[in-house]
Amino acid sequence: MSLRFYNTITRQKETFQPLEEGKVQMYTCGPTVYDYAHIGNYRTFMFEDLLRRYLEYRGYEVTQAMNLTDVDDNTIRRSKERNISLTELTDEFKSAFHADLKTLNMQPAHQYPEATNYVSEMIEMISDLQQKGYAYKAPDGSVYFNIEKYGQYGKLAHLNPDEMVSGGRVADDSYEKEGVRDFALWKGYKPEDGDVHWDSPWGKGRPGWHIECSVMSTELLGPHFDIHCGGVDNIFPHHENEIAQSVCATGQDFVNYWLHSEYLLVDNKKMSKSLNNFYTLRDLQDQGYPAEAIRWMLITTHYRQKLNFSVSRLEESQKAVNRMREFYTKLASYEGGGQEDAESQIKTAQSQFILAMDDDLNISGGLAAVFELVRWGNRAMVEGALSVRGASAIHDLMQSIDHVLAVLDMDSGLSTEVDEAYIESKIEARKQARANKDFAASDAIRDELAAQGIELIDTAQGTKWKLK
Ligand code: AMP
Ligand code: ZN
């Protein structure tokens, strides 16, 4: 079996064949740096990290570019609300984003192009589109892409041609499928833009969001590359518009494989800033959740399935990581004198892991193979049947698979300072729950603290705590 991915544009799994043997070029839409990214955003970035790590595990040399959107409707609005310059705002959240990536043990992209550094290239591409007859200037000094001129428009998002309003225009960066219109490549200056503007052949203004990614991907990876990713909300309009711009400007194919990850939900609704139902990485770390539990939770549900965020899921995730870590440590110090070299078990685990992950990153299948080996290995160590050579070979396999999962050695990201007031409040809440004979609630508090590395000890003088 070969490596296969579900390609959004064809709506089917396809065998992966890079343009250049052994090499993969991927472009992943990055954050809009107007606020802290929430863990819904990180679900998408983490899927991209998993994808890249697995491609590397399979021997590909991957080049990844991830843009930072540092000028768009949202960044301008927020900088005005906060009464600071656009750069001041975006610098703050660029650094926060890089710090979060590190905490979550994501591999840094090879390039992080920032939109404001590519405005002259954007003006060039828009001029080119205008010369070729795909774009036109509107009376307010904006430039629009004429979707009627591009016959393939709507192929990625499966738009119904009857729903496209010919001649209509949409100026916003984000809009719904019901509002398919000509979209803005360049936005003529409006007083709300304050001092955010550039000179252009159409007067002063600023780029639209979609042109940013067409230009930065072409500049860094060339006009035609292998993989382009994002969350499912990027399919329309962002990626649909990117295809139109890039194909019409360069006259070449653009992207071979479009991969999109599903949402992280809270109570069955998309985690998002607008619904105010989001958690940042900092929120969870402040509550004492280690980064490895968050990482595990986000990568271990298949990327095309919706994932409901919950605290109990985080606690389960921590247990799974702990099991892997304990096994890994035991293997390293194993001194039993058995004869079993575990060759067939290792071969099976590895081939089952690859078989599953090759099938569009079937992570549950991959982990089932790993945990089967963990179960078998633990038993073989307890019984003393495993040889030292076998333990060391399993250790090597776990290490190589951890290039993909990346949880064995990562730091928890938690400050070593303990929030004593928080723990005391939890102990008090547990005491209340016990007084009310609500033992489910009191157990849940104990488990929640345990997942954060805090052990409760009930004594005659009341409940005490210690770090595990
Ligand atoms: P933004 O900063 O809004 O441009 O979003 C950055 C990335 O996060 C995009 O690829 C979005 O598709 C993705 N994203 C936003 N919300 C969620 C969510 N709740 N679950 C998964 N991905 C999301
Ligand atoms: Zn993008």
Short mmCIF file of C-alpha atoms and ligand atoms in Angstrom, two decimals:
data_model
loop_
_atom_site.label_atom_id
_atom_site.label_comp_id
_atom_site.label_asym_id
_atom_site.label_seq_id
_atom_site.Cartn_x
_atom_site.Cartn_y
_atom_site.Cartn_z
CA MET A 1 0.00 0.00 0.00
CA SER A 2 1.18 3.47 -0.71
CA LEU A 3 0.62 6.77 1.03
CA ARG A 4 -2.80 8.19 0.30
CA PHE A 5 -4.50 11.44 1.19
CA TYR A 6 -8.06 12.65 0.89
CA ASN A 7 -7.95 15.48 -1.62
CA THR A 8 -10.67 18.08 -1.01
CA ILE A 9 -10.78 19.05 -4.66
CA THR A 10 -11.59 15.55 -5.93
CA ARG A 11 -13.40 14.43 -2.77
CA GLN A 12 -11.51 11.16 -2.73
CA LYS A 13 -8.41 9.49 -1.38
CA GLU A 14 -5.54 9.64 -3.86
CA THR A 15 -2.11 8.06 -3.94
CA PHE A 16 0.43 10.69 -2.99
CA GLN A 17 2.95 11.42 -5.71
CA PRO A 18 5.12 14.49 -5.13
CA LEU A 19 6.22 16.64 -8.05
CA GLU A 20 9.84 15.87 -7.27
CA GLU A 21 10.75 12.36 -6.11
CA GLY A 22 11.42 12.26 -2.37
CA LYS A 23 10.61 15.95 -1.79
CA VAL A 24 7.44 17.64 -0.61
CA GLN A 25 6.57 21.30 -0.71
CA MET A 26 3.71 22.32 1.50
CA TYR A 27 2.02 25.61 2.25
CA THR A 28 -0.08 25.92 5.38
CA CYS A 29 -2.27 28.95 6.02
CA GLY A 30 -1.10 30.47 9.27
CA PRO A 31 -2.76 32.60 11.93
CA THR A 32 -4.16 36.07 11.67
CA VAL A 33 -2.05 37.74 14.31
CA TYR A 34 -4.58 40.01 16.01
CA ASP A 35 -5.04 37.96 19.19
CA TYR A 36 -3.79 34.77 20.83
CA ALA A 37 -4.55 31.74 18.68
CA HIS A 38 -7.04 29.42 20.39
CA ILE A 39 -6.70 25.66 20.60
CA GLY A 40 -9.19 25.32 17.72
CA ASN A 41 -6.61 27.07 15.55
CA TYR A 42 -4.02 24.78 17.04
CA ARG A 43 -6.01 21.73 16.05
CA THR A 44 -5.42 22.74 12.43
CA PHE A 45 -1.77 23.67 12.95
CA MET A 46 -1.21 20.45 14.87
CA PHE A 47 -2.72 18.39 12.06
CA GLU A 48 -0.27 20.08 9.70
CA ASP A 49 2.55 19.27 12.10
CA LEU A 50 1.44 15.63 12.21
CA LEU A 51 1.25 15.51 8.42
CA ARG A 52 4.72 16.95 8.02
CA ARG A 53 6.19 14.71 10.70
CA TYR A 54 4.65 11.62 9.08
CA LEU A 55 5.92 12.60 5.64
CA GLU A 56 9.38 12.90 7.19
CA TYR A 57 8.96 9.55 8.94
CA ARG A 58 8.27 8.08 5.48
CA GLY A 59 11.52 9.54 4.24
CA TYR A 60 10.38 12.67 2.41
CA GLU A 61 12.31 15.89 2.64
CA VAL A 62 9.62 18.43 3.43
CA THR A 63 9.71 22.19 2.92
CA GLN A 64 6.95 23.99 4.78
CA ALA A 65 5.93 27.62 4.48
CA MET A 66 3.35 29.09 6.86
CA ASN A 67 2.19 32.64 6.39
CA LEU A 68 1.36 35.12 9.10
CA THR A 69 -1.56 37.36 8.16
CA ASP A 70 -0.49 40.69 9.60
CA VAL A 71 -2.81 42.93 7.61
CA ASP A 72 -6.50 42.24 6.98
CA ASP A 73 -9.91 43.42 8.18
CA ASN A 74 -9.44 41.87 11.66
CA THR A 75 -5.93 43.16 12.39
CA ILE A 76 -6.83 46.72 11.34
CA ARG A 77 -10.04 46.71 13.39
CA ARG A 78 -8.29 45.38 16.52
CA SER A 79 -5.37 47.84 16.33
CA LYS A 80 -7.88 50.69 16.19
CA GLU A 81 -9.85 49.27 19.12
CA ARG A 82 -6.67 49.07 21.16
CA ASN A 83 -5.42 52.39 19.89
CA ILE A 84 -2.01 51.01 18.92
CA SER A 85 -0.25 50.73 15.57
CA LEU A 86 -0.81 47.70 13.36
CA THR A 87 2.81 46.64 13.82
CA GLU A 88 2.66 46.96 17.57
CA LEU A 89 -0.40 44.71 17.62
CA THR A 90 0.86 42.09 15.20
CA ASP A 91 4.37 41.94 16.73
CA GLU A 92 2.81 41.04 20.07
CA PHE A 93 0.86 38.12 18.64
CA LYS A 94 3.57 36.90 16.29
CA SER A 95 5.81 36.32 19.32
CA ALA A 96 2.96 34.69 21.25
CA PHE A 97 2.33 32.34 18.33
CA HIS A 98 5.97 31.26 18.07
CA ALA A 99 6.07 30.66 21.82
CA ASP A 100 2.92 28.48 21.60
CA LEU A 101 4.33 26.41 18.74
CA LYS A 102 7.36 25.67 20.85
CA THR A 103 5.27 24.73 23.87
CA LEU A 104 3.17 22.37 21.77
CA ASN A 105 6.32 20.82 20.30
CA MET A 106 5.42 21.66 16.71
CA GLN A 107 8.27 21.73 14.23
CA PRO A 108 8.91 25.27 13.05
CA ALA A 109 8.07 25.89 9.40
CA HIS A 110 11.05 26.65 7.16
CA GLN A 111 9.57 30.03 6.30
CA TYR A 112 7.06 32.33 8.01
CA PRO A 113 6.31 34.94 5.36
CA GLU A 114 4.52 38.02 6.67
CA ALA A 115 1.97 39.61 4.39
CA THR A 116 3.18 43.19 4.89
CA ASN A 117 6.60 42.23 3.46
CA TYR A 118 5.06 41.14 0.13
CA VAL A 119 2.78 44.03 -0.80
CA SER A 120 4.75 45.03 -3.92
CA GLU A 121 4.59 41.43 -5.20
CA MET A 122 0.84 41.46 -4.51
CA ILE A 123 0.45 44.65 -6.54
CA GLU A 124 2.36 42.94 -9.36
CA MET A 125 0.08 39.90 -9.36
CA ILE A 126 -3.05 42.04 -9.28
CA SER A 127 -1.76 44.16 -12.19
CA ASP A 128 -1.02 40.98 -14.07
CA LEU A 129 -4.57 39.71 -13.48
CA GLN A 130 -5.97 43.03 -14.63
CA GLN A 131 -3.87 42.98 -17.81
CA LYS A 132 -5.02 39.47 -18.58
CA GLY A 133 -8.65 40.55 -18.21
CA TYR A 134 -9.47 38.69 -14.97
CA ALA A 135 -9.68 41.73 -12.74
CA TYR A 136 -11.22 45.17 -12.94
CA LYS A 137 -11.13 48.40 -10.99
CA ALA A 138 -14.27 49.50 -9.14
CA PRO A 139 -15.27 53.14 -8.70
CA ASP A 140 -13.94 53.25 -5.09
CA GLY A 141 -10.39 52.40 -6.18
CA SER A 142 -10.67 48.71 -5.26
CA VAL A 143 -9.80 45.94 -7.69
CA TYR A 144 -12.03 42.88 -8.00
CA PHE A 145 -11.54 39.43 -9.46
CA ASN A 146 -14.22 38.69 -12.04
CA ILE A 147 -15.25 35.13 -11.19
CA GLU A 148 -17.12 34.72 -14.50
CA LYS A 149 -13.83 34.86 -16.37
CA TYR A 150 -12.50 31.76 -14.67
CA GLY A 151 -14.54 28.74 -15.79
CA GLN A 152 -13.22 26.48 -13.00
CA TYR A 153 -14.36 28.83 -10.22
CA GLY A 154 -16.17 26.87 -7.50
CA LYS A 155 -14.48 23.51 -8.15
CA LEU A 156 -12.80 23.22 -4.74
CA ALA A 157 -15.84 24.24 -2.68
CA HIS A 158 -18.28 22.50 -5.04
CA LEU A 159 -20.23 25.68 -5.64
CA ASN A 160 -23.39 25.62 -7.61
CA PRO A 161 -22.95 27.93 -10.65
CA ASP A 162 -26.58 29.05 -10.26
CA GLU A 163 -25.74 30.55 -6.88
CA MET A 164 -23.04 32.81 -8.24
CA VAL A 165 -24.23 36.34 -8.64
CA SER A 166 -22.81 37.72 -11.82
CA GLY A 167 -21.53 41.26 -11.49
CA GLY A 168 -22.09 41.33 -7.68
CA ARG A 169 -19.13 42.25 -5.49
CA VAL A 170 -18.01 41.39 -1.97
CA ALA A 171 -15.47 43.55 -0.20
CA ASP A 172 -15.12 41.59 3.08
CA ASP A 173 -12.36 39.01 3.42
CA SER A 174 -14.75 36.39 4.83
CA TYR A 175 -18.22 35.64 3.52
CA GLU A 176 -20.59 32.72 3.19
CA LYS A 177 -21.21 30.42 0.25
CA GLU A 178 -24.55 32.09 -0.27
CA GLY A 179 -22.66 35.31 -1.00
CA VAL A 180 -20.48 34.14 -3.90
CA ARG A 181 -19.48 37.30 -5.78
CA ASP A 182 -16.53 38.96 -7.41
CA PHE A 183 -14.04 39.33 -4.58
CA ALA A 184 -11.59 42.08 -3.65
CA LEU A 185 -7.95 41.71 -4.66
CA TRP A 186 -7.13 45.25 -3.63
CA LYS A 187 -9.18 47.44 -1.31
CA GLY A 188 -9.35 51.15 -2.02
CA TYR A 189 -8.50 53.29 1.01
CA LYS A 190 -11.26 54.03 3.54
CA PRO A 191 -10.91 56.31 6.57
CA GLU A 192 -11.34 53.23 8.87
CA ASP A 193 -7.98 51.99 7.56
CA GLY A 194 -6.22 54.82 9.40
CA ASP A 195 -2.53 54.84 8.52
CA VAL A 196 -2.58 51.34 7.02
CA HIS A 197 -2.19 51.91 3.27
CA TRP A 198 0.19 51.48 0.38
CA ASP A 199 0.46 53.30 -2.96
CA SER A 200 -0.61 51.34 -6.01
CA PRO A 201 -1.56 51.89 -9.66
CA TRP A 202 -5.18 52.15 -8.41
CA GLY A 203 -4.47 54.75 -5.74
CA LYS A 204 -3.80 54.19 -2.08
CA GLY A 205 -5.22 51.08 -0.46
CA ARG A 206 -4.32 47.66 0.89
CA PRO A 207 -4.37 44.04 -0.30
CA GLY A 208 -7.29 41.66 0.23
CA TRP A 209 -6.62 38.58 2.36
CA HIS A 210 -6.79 35.97 -0.42
CA ILE A 211 -4.13 37.52 -2.66
CA GLU A 212 -1.69 37.36 0.24
CA CYS A 213 -1.49 33.56 0.20
CA SER A 214 -1.38 33.27 -3.61
CA VAL A 215 1.59 35.60 -3.70
CA MET A 216 3.53 34.25 -0.72
CA SER A 217 3.12 30.62 -1.76
CA THR A 218 4.25 31.40 -5.32
CA GLU A 219 7.20 33.44 -4.11
CA LEU A 220 8.44 30.76 -1.74
CA LEU A 221 7.41 27.45 -3.29
CA GLY A 222 6.93 28.36 -6.96
CA PRO A 223 3.65 28.49 -8.92
CA HIS A 224 2.97 24.75 -8.66
CA PHE A 225 3.56 22.73 -5.48
CA ASP A 226 2.41 19.58 -3.71
CA ILE A 227 0.26 20.23 -0.65
CA HIS A 228 -1.82 23.12 0.62
CA CYS A 229 -3.59 22.85 3.99
CA GLY A 230 -5.90 24.72 6.30
CA GLY A 231 -9.03 24.24 8.33
CA VAL A 232 -12.30 23.40 6.55
CA ASP A 233 -13.42 27.02 6.87
CA ASN A 234 -10.56 27.96 4.56
CA ILE A 235 -12.06 25.96 1.68
CA PHE A 236 -14.45 28.77 0.88
CA PRO A 237 -13.82 31.54 0.12
CA HIS A 238 -10.09 31.66 0.92
CA HIS A 239 -8.72 28.66 -0.94
CA GLU A 240 -11.27 28.84 -3.75
CA ASN A 241 -10.10 32.40 -4.38
CA GLU A 242 -6.44 31.49 -4.09
CA ILE A 243 -6.87 28.94 -6.87
CA ALA A 244 -8.60 31.47 -9.13
CA GLN A 245 -5.90 34.11 -8.56
CA SER A 246 -2.91 31.80 -8.90
CA VAL A 247 -4.06 29.78 -11.90
CA CYS A 248 -5.15 32.88 -13.82
CA ALA A 249 -1.99 34.83 -12.97
CA THR A 250 0.58 32.12 -13.66
CA GLY A 251 -1.28 30.10 -16.29
CA GLN A 252 -0.05 26.95 -14.50
CA ASP A 253 -1.51 24.33 -12.20
CA PHE A 254 -1.36 25.51 -8.57
CA VAL A 255 -1.69 22.79 -5.93
CA ASN A 256 -1.90 19.01 -6.34
CA TYR A 257 -3.32 18.00 -2.93
CA TRP A 258 -5.69 20.09 -0.82
CA LEU A 259 -5.98 18.83 2.75
CA HIS A 260 -8.36 20.36 5.29
CA SER A 261 -8.86 19.57 8.92
CA GLU A 262 -12.19 19.56 10.72
CA TYR A 263 -13.17 21.76 13.62
CA LEU A 264 -12.48 21.57 17.27
CA LEU A 265 -15.88 22.02 18.91
CA VAL A 266 -17.13 23.13 22.30
CA ASP A 267 -20.56 21.77 23.18
CA ASN A 268 -20.96 20.84 19.52
CA LYS A 269 -20.25 24.35 18.25
CA LYS A 270 -17.11 25.47 16.41
CA MET A 271 -14.59 26.91 18.85
CA SER A 272 -14.21 30.48 17.66
CA LYS A 273 -13.47 33.99 18.76
CA SER A 274 -16.85 35.21 17.53
CA LEU A 275 -18.78 32.71 19.70
CA ASN A 276 -16.52 33.51 22.64
CA ASN A 277 -16.29 29.81 23.48
CA PHE A 278 -12.56 29.47 23.07
CA TYR A 279 -9.57 28.47 25.19
CA THR A 280 -6.08 29.63 24.47
CA LEU A 281 -3.08 27.50 25.27
CA ARG A 282 -2.37 29.93 28.11
CA ASP A 283 -5.87 29.42 29.55
CA LEU A 284 -5.32 25.68 29.75
CA GLN A 285 -1.81 25.96 31.08
CA ASP A 286 -2.99 28.40 33.74
CA GLN A 287 -5.42 25.71 34.82
CA GLY A 288 -2.47 23.35 35.12
CA TYR A 289 -2.87 21.23 31.97
CA PRO A 290 0.47 20.03 30.63
CA ALA A 291 1.27 20.73 26.99
CA GLU A 292 1.67 17.03 26.19
CA ALA A 293 -1.96 16.33 27.15
CA ILE A 294 -3.13 19.15 24.89
CA ARG A 295 -0.92 17.94 22.05
CA TRP A 296 -2.16 14.38 22.41
CA MET A 297 -5.80 15.44 22.55
CA LEU A 298 -5.47 17.46 19.37
CA ILE A 299 -3.61 14.90 17.24
CA THR A 300 -5.29 11.66 18.20
CA THR A 301 -8.68 12.19 16.58
CA HIS A 302 -8.59 11.78 12.81
CA TYR A 303 -8.18 15.19 11.21
CA ARG A 304 -11.32 14.88 9.10
CA GLN A 305 -13.54 14.19 12.11
CA LYS A 306 -14.95 16.86 14.36
CA LEU A 307 -13.48 16.79 17.85
CA ASN A 308 -15.35 17.94 20.93
CA PHE A 309 -13.10 19.62 23.47
CA SER A 310 -13.55 18.55 27.09
CA VAL A 311 -11.54 18.49 30.27
CA SER A 312 -12.11 14.75 30.63
CA ARG A 313 -10.62 14.25 27.17
CA LEU A 314 -7.53 16.13 28.35
CA GLU A 315 -7.30 13.90 31.39
CA GLU A 316 -7.60 10.76 29.26
CA SER A 317 -4.93 12.17 26.98
CA GLN A 318 -2.54 12.66 29.88
CA LYS A 319 -3.06 9.04 30.93
CA ALA A 320 -2.25 7.81 27.42
CA VAL A 321 0.94 9.88 27.28
CA ASN A 322 1.93 8.66 30.73
CA ARG A 323 1.50 5.06 29.61
CA MET A 324 3.74 5.61 26.63
CA ARG A 325 6.33 7.40 28.75
CA GLU A 326 6.38 4.80 31.51
CA PHE A 327 6.84 2.04 28.95
CA TYR A 328 9.64 3.94 27.23
CA THR A 329 11.46 4.54 30.53
CA LYS A 330 11.05 0.92 31.65
CA LEU A 331 12.52 -0.32 28.36
CA ALA A 332 15.58 1.86 28.83
CA SER A 333 16.34 0.48 32.30
CA TYR A 334 15.25 -3.12 31.65
CA GLU A 335 17.76 -5.71 32.83
CA GLY A 336 15.71 -8.93 32.61
CA GLY A 337 17.42 -11.97 31.24
CA GLY A 338 14.78 -13.41 28.87
CA GLN A 339 15.37 -14.86 25.41
CA GLU A 340 12.64 -13.02 23.51
CA ASP A 341 14.08 -10.53 21.01
CA ALA A 342 10.58 -9.38 19.98
CA GLU A 343 11.49 -9.29 16.31
CA SER A 344 8.07 -10.31 15.03
CA GLN A 345 6.21 -8.02 17.47
CA ILE A 346 8.34 -5.07 16.41
CA LYS A 347 7.86 -5.84 12.73
CA THR A 348 4.10 -6.14 13.17
CA ALA A 349 3.78 -2.93 15.19
CA GLN A 350 5.80 -0.97 12.69
CA SER A 351 4.06 -2.30 9.61
CA GLN A 352 0.60 -1.85 11.18
CA PHE A 353 1.51 1.70 12.17
CA ILE A 354 2.60 2.50 8.63
CA LEU A 355 -0.35 0.74 7.05
CA ALA A 356 -2.78 2.79 9.12
CA MET A 357 -1.03 6.14 8.83
CA ASP A 358 -0.48 5.69 5.07
CA ASP A 359 -4.25 5.58 4.79
CA ASP A 360 -4.87 9.32 5.06
CA LEU A 361 -3.22 9.54 8.52
CA ASN A 362 -5.45 7.00 10.24
CA ILE A 363 -4.14 7.86 13.68
CA SER A 364 -6.43 5.54 15.66
CA GLY A 365 -5.20 2.57 13.65
CA GLY A 366 -1.62 3.73 14.09
CA LEU A 367 -1.99 4.10 17.85
CA ALA A 368 -3.74 0.76 18.17
CA ALA A 369 -0.59 -0.83 16.74
CA VAL A 370 1.63 1.07 19.17
CA PHE A 371 -0.48 0.26 22.24
CA GLU A 372 -0.65 -3.39 21.27
CA LEU A 373 3.14 -3.41 21.47
CA VAL A 374 3.04 -1.51 24.78
CA ARG A 375 0.70 -4.16 26.25
CA TRP A 376 2.77 -7.03 24.95
CA GLY A 377 6.07 -5.44 25.99
CA ASN A 378 4.88 -4.63 29.50
CA ARG A 379 3.81 -8.23 30.01
CA ALA A 380 7.03 -9.59 28.56
CA MET A 381 9.03 -7.39 30.94
CA VAL A 382 7.00 -8.36 34.01
CA GLU A 383 7.41 -12.02 33.13
CA GLY A 384 11.10 -11.50 32.42
CA ALA A 385 10.67 -13.10 29.00
CA LEU A 386 12.00 -10.12 27.05
CA SER A 387 15.70 -10.01 26.26
CA VAL A 388 17.72 -6.83 26.84
CA ARG A 389 18.29 -6.71 23.08
CA GLY A 390 14.54 -6.94 22.50
CA ALA A 391 13.88 -4.12 24.99
CA SER A 392 16.42 -1.94 23.28
CA ALA A 393 14.95 -2.67 19.81
CA ILE A 394 11.45 -1.78 21.04
CA HIS A 395 12.89 1.37 22.59
CA ASP A 396 14.34 2.32 19.18
CA LEU A 397 11.00 1.76 17.50
CA MET A 398 9.17 3.89 20.06
CA GLN A 399 11.72 6.61 19.52
CA SER A 400 11.31 6.55 15.75
CA ILE A 401 7.51 6.62 16.02
CA ASP A 402 7.85 9.53 18.41
CA HIS A 403 9.19 11.58 15.53
CA VAL A 404 5.53 11.56 14.47
CA LEU A 405 3.75 11.78 17.84
CA ALA A 406 6.36 13.93 19.56
CA VAL A 407 5.21 13.50 23.16
CA LEU A 408 7.85 11.36 24.87
CA ASP A 409 10.37 14.06 25.62
CA MET A 410 8.36 17.23 25.43
CA ASP A 411 8.23 19.68 28.28
CA SER A 412 4.92 20.29 30.07
CA GLY A 413 5.27 24.04 29.57
CA LEU A 414 3.93 24.54 33.10
CA SER A 415 5.53 26.99 35.37
CA THR A 416 7.02 25.28 38.41
CA GLU A 417 5.20 27.72 40.64
CA VAL A 418 2.08 26.11 42.04
CA ASP A 419 -1.11 28.11 42.32
CA GLU A 420 -1.89 27.23 45.94
CA ALA A 421 -5.07 29.30 46.08
CA TYR A 422 -6.42 27.39 43.10
CA ILE A 423 -5.66 24.01 44.72
CA GLU A 424 -7.20 25.10 48.02
CA SER A 425 -10.36 26.21 46.21
CA LYS A 426 -10.59 22.81 44.54
CA ILE A 427 -10.10 21.06 47.91
CA GLU A 428 -12.90 23.18 49.36
CA ALA A 429 -15.20 22.38 46.41
CA ARG A 430 -14.44 18.67 46.90
CA LYS A 431 -15.21 18.92 50.61
CA GLN A 432 -18.58 20.47 49.76
CA ALA A 433 -19.31 17.79 47.19
CA ARG A 434 -18.53 15.08 49.75
CA ALA A 435 -20.69 16.78 52.37
CA ASN A 436 -23.51 16.67 49.79
CA LYS A 437 -22.71 13.00 49.11
CA ASP A 438 -22.01 13.90 45.48
CA PHE A 439 -19.15 11.45 45.17
CA ALA A 440 -19.04 11.62 41.38
CA ALA A 441 -18.26 15.34 41.66
CA SER A 442 -15.69 14.86 44.41
CA ASP A 443 -13.96 12.09 42.42
CA ALA A 444 -13.94 14.30 39.34
CA ILE A 445 -12.11 17.03 41.28
CA ARG A 446 -9.56 14.52 42.55
CA ASP A 447 -9.00 13.23 38.97
CA GLU A 448 -8.76 16.74 37.58
CA LEU A 449 -6.03 17.62 40.06
CA ALA A 450 -4.32 14.29 39.50
CA ALA A 451 -4.14 15.04 35.77
CA GLN A 452 -2.37 18.27 36.71
CA GLY A 453 0.17 16.35 38.79
CA ILE A 454 -1.38 17.13 42.17
CA GLU A 455 -2.17 14.32 44.60
CA LEU A 456 -4.72 14.74 47.40
CA ILE A 457 -4.18 13.03 50.73
CA ASP A 458 -7.10 12.78 53.15
CA THR A 459 -5.92 12.95 56.76
CA ALA A 460 -7.64 13.30 60.12
CA GLN A 461 -6.73 16.99 59.98
CA GLY A 462 -8.35 17.52 56.60
CA THR A 463 -7.21 17.14 53.00
CA LYS A 464 -3.57 17.89 52.21
CA TRP A 465 -1.92 17.92 48.79
CA LYS A 466 1.45 17.18 47.26
CA LEU A 467 3.01 17.25 43.83
CA LYS A 468 3.26 13.79 42.34
P1 AMP B 1 -7.31 32.37 11.58
O1 AMP B 1 -6.27 32.88 12.53
O2 AMP B 1 -8.69 32.77 11.94
O3 AMP B 1 -6.97 32.73 10.14
O4 AMP B 1 -7.30 30.79 11.69
C1 AMP B 1 -6.14 30.03 11.58
C2 AMP B 1 -6.47 28.59 11.23
O5 AMP B 1 -7.26 27.98 12.27
C3 AMP B 1 -7.27 28.42 9.94
O6 AMP B 1 -6.66 27.40 9.17
C4 AMP B 1 -8.65 27.99 10.41
O7 AMP B 1 -9.25 27.14 9.47
C5 AMP B 1 -8.33 27.24 11.69
N1 AMP B 1 -9.44 27.18 12.66
C6 AMP B 1 -10.18 28.20 13.15
N2 AMP B 1 -11.09 27.76 14.07
C7 AMP B 1 -10.92 26.40 14.16
C8 AMP B 1 -11.54 25.36 14.95
N3 AMP B 1 -12.50 25.60 15.82
N4 AMP B 1 -11.10 24.09 14.77
C9 AMP B 1 -10.10 23.82 13.88
N5 AMP B 1 -9.47 24.76 13.13
C10 AMP B 1 -9.87 26.04 13.25
ZN ZN B 2 -4.07 31.50 3.42
#
